[in-house]
Amino acid sequence: MTESVSQLSGVPEGYRVRVRRVHAGTCLSVRLYQMGIVPGEEVLVKHNNRGFIILEVKGVEISLSKGVASKIEVEYLSDYL
Amino acid sequence: MVLRRFGERTCDYVVAVVGQPSVGKSTFFAQVTGELVRVASWPGTTVEQKVGIVAFRDKVLCLVDLPGIYGLSPTSLEEKITKNFLISGDWDVILVLADSLIPERSIYLPIQVSEMTDKLVVALTKWDATHKVGLHLDVKKLSSRLSFPVVPVSSITGEGIREILSTLVDVAEGRIKSNPLKIDYGFLDSYINELTGLIGDSEVGKLPKRWVALRLLESDQDIVDLMRGRPDIIKKTEELREEFRKATERTPEEIAILKRYEYATQVVRETVVRVRVRPHITALIDKIYLNTLTGPLASVITLFAVFAAAFTLNTGFPFTYILRYLGFEAIADALETHSLSGLLESFFAFVGEVLRSGLAGLNEELVSLVVDGILGGLGTVLSFLPLIFLVSASLSMLEDSGLGPRMVASLHNFFKFFGLSGRALYPLVIGFGCNVPAVYQSRISIDEVERREIIVSAPFIICQARLIVLLYFTRSLFPGSTFIQASVITLLYILSIILYLLTAKLVRILSSVRESPELIMELPMIHRPSFKVVWWGSWSNTKHFLRKAGIIILVLSVLSWVLLSYGPAGYVDSPEASYGAIVGSYLGRILEILYDVGSENSWMIGYALIYGFIAKEGLIASVSQITGLAGEEALRSLGLNIAQGVSLLIFMMFYVPCMATVATIYQESKSLRFTLYVTTYLILVALTISLAAYWILLIA
């Protein structure tokens, strides 16, 4: 199962992943957590281009720049593998 | 003790209104409150405090509008205001707005607030749309599960508004009581309990001890400050945090947020049924605006179209230039005189004439003060209003529809290149109307360096006042050739955007944090903008400008009238003998050396530059006043050649925008030294580019 772990920034469009960890400073992590991007949460990657990705989290679309997305560790849900 | 006075109004109950961003708070306020009172600023900030007053039954409720927050751990300046107000206890009831369309996320904030108080009412907003998107919420069950009153409301249909008011009064008067929520924090609970036991009654006021303990463990700086009198507790907190981290490899704040969300998800699972409906418009818009290639293009085209329309309504420019270029002179002239600015201008000219003839025979000095000084200043202030209103309305429309945030996302990569985030789009765009609100916009940044970048860069954007100078100057320098005029104008606009971006980059390079700020932003569903929200947003922006910048401009107009009407010999008829001329002549001498300007006119340009430092449109007005000629002829009488004209025009565009902007930079930075640095930088950059242009044009 180790290959199923990845950075959120590398997840292709249309994939559903589960958040594992956020590797960021307190301020950034808390901001992400408060918006619903918490470990264990399933999120849908709706768009992914060079600059930013669009996630659907708890029914809300949130855009994150690539820098932030690369700090979020996720795992693919098994039905995609 | 709750302070129950806001401005002139006394309130029976103070209601703190909070919600996550995009919850529909503005629409709610527009629907609920009959009257809006603005009360100075929040302590220590320049963010305006807005209070809505509602009379209900025989009580007066004051609803305090607080900036949006996601949770009680603030990450920006505005969010801190909300947090501080909630902790201060200066309220009788907290009203939390929660978006009924996204219950999984929006219920988080009410849950967190309910841990700190039982004086809480929750309003589920956008209730009219809930069923349309396939959501069904069991409100009764939700309310009993959470043990605080939950009322569905729709700001569009007005449903639930009366009920929310009566519930607020009932909670304030103790007729409805709720129990504070106790969330199961799992492993963290034993730590919370240990710390709770140490806290005494006197230290926490009306805040629950358990909550204070939890927040201490979550490293809430405000609560740490609150407990400063108990170093033993602070020390214990540190030990417990360290112990927790060692045991779990997680921070307490991470676990706490996680557990609250778990609780929220659980509650929603029990009370919400979801039938998936796909919103097609949003999907289509996303496809266009979020695509790497079409996104930035579509965003720029949209912005250009919207603002070209706003500008045309205001002065006729740029549409009149296209008309003139195509040979439709008469239509262009008619459009100009019937534009909002044109109408205002003729109105003030008319009032001025009436006053002058009405006051004829009275003291000449007094007539001049009233007509040229006061009325002139008033006209200047008012002449700004249409564009500021139009630009704010356009921006609110884009923002409220959900299109704005998508444009910000798609342009993020571009701005990132200059050390900014996509959010820097808003100040840039607002700046074309006026630099004062552009500098205020720096507050939206969550990154302190980006805030400074915007404050320093915004003054380079060519605002409306400078556009007027630009139009007059190009017309007088290149008479008859609309094409050259339009090209010079376009080039200067491009130059101003380049200066905005490069300055931001420079500030970023000089700062301690080299990396560009990241973008974390919610994209609300695309919908038709609400007229009420747009009106409210833009009117409040316009009024804000009127109060803040308007007064400064009016006072300075009168002051400059004094400078121009008095000299060492007292009241003077001709401005040549005035104090203004004396000061101007010093600057004029420098201009003679730098730009080889004729000595007989140099003092006028010097004087105009000083006047332009106060307010940009004063550049033309002062020359007209001195020469007694209308705009273009007045400029022509200065006898500038093209090299001198263009280079001086460049200098006028980029040296300090106006006193009001400088005052705003000071307000936002709270540092005299910073303000001085920025001003010096602006003047130096303007002078360098202007001299470079002068020498290039001389050689060419």
XYZ file of C-alpha atoms in Angstrom, chain A residues 9-67:
59
model
C -0.292 18.431 -5.409
C 0.390 15.348 -7.533
C -3.117 13.919 -7.484
C -4.740 13.983 -10.945
C -8.137 15.516 -11.612
C -11.178 13.496 -10.718
C -9.503 11.452 -7.993
C -10.813 11.095 -4.494
C -8.151 10.901 -1.794
C -7.976 10.795 1.980
C -5.898 13.351 3.884
C -3.189 11.717 6.019
C -1.059 14.525 7.402
C -0.414 18.204 6.919
C 3.290 18.985 6.998
C 3.230 22.700 7.673
C 3.745 25.292 10.379
C 1.088 25.805 13.040
C -0.559 28.829 11.435
C -0.985 27.227 8.014
C -2.067 23.853 9.407
C -4.676 25.407 11.669
C -6.026 27.430 8.759
C -6.365 24.299 6.630
C -7.871 22.275 9.482
C -10.447 24.961 10.198
C -11.511 24.870 6.566
C -12.155 21.160 6.899
C -8.921 19.794 5.463
C -8.264 17.510 8.435
C -6.521 14.140 8.569
C -8.972 11.385 7.689
C -11.093 13.642 5.502
C -11.945 12.436 2.017
C -11.478 15.118 -0.610
C -12.142 15.239 -4.338
C -9.548 16.822 -6.627
C -11.680 18.729 -9.134
C -8.953 20.555 -11.022
C -5.225 20.321 -11.036
C -3.078 22.560 -13.170
C 0.377 24.040 -12.994
C -0.423 26.713 -10.467
C -3.180 25.505 -8.219
C -5.620 22.755 -7.468
C -9.317 22.900 -6.673
C -10.571 20.568 -3.973
C -14.019 19.701 -2.877
C -14.002 19.453 0.907
C -17.189 18.981 2.884
C -19.232 20.208 -0.058
C -17.164 23.382 -0.533
C -14.750 24.182 -3.342
C -11.418 25.413 -2.074
C -8.473 26.458 -4.183
C -4.965 25.840 -2.922
C -1.764 26.906 -4.597
C 0.704 24.143 -5.401
C 3.015 25.077 -2.531
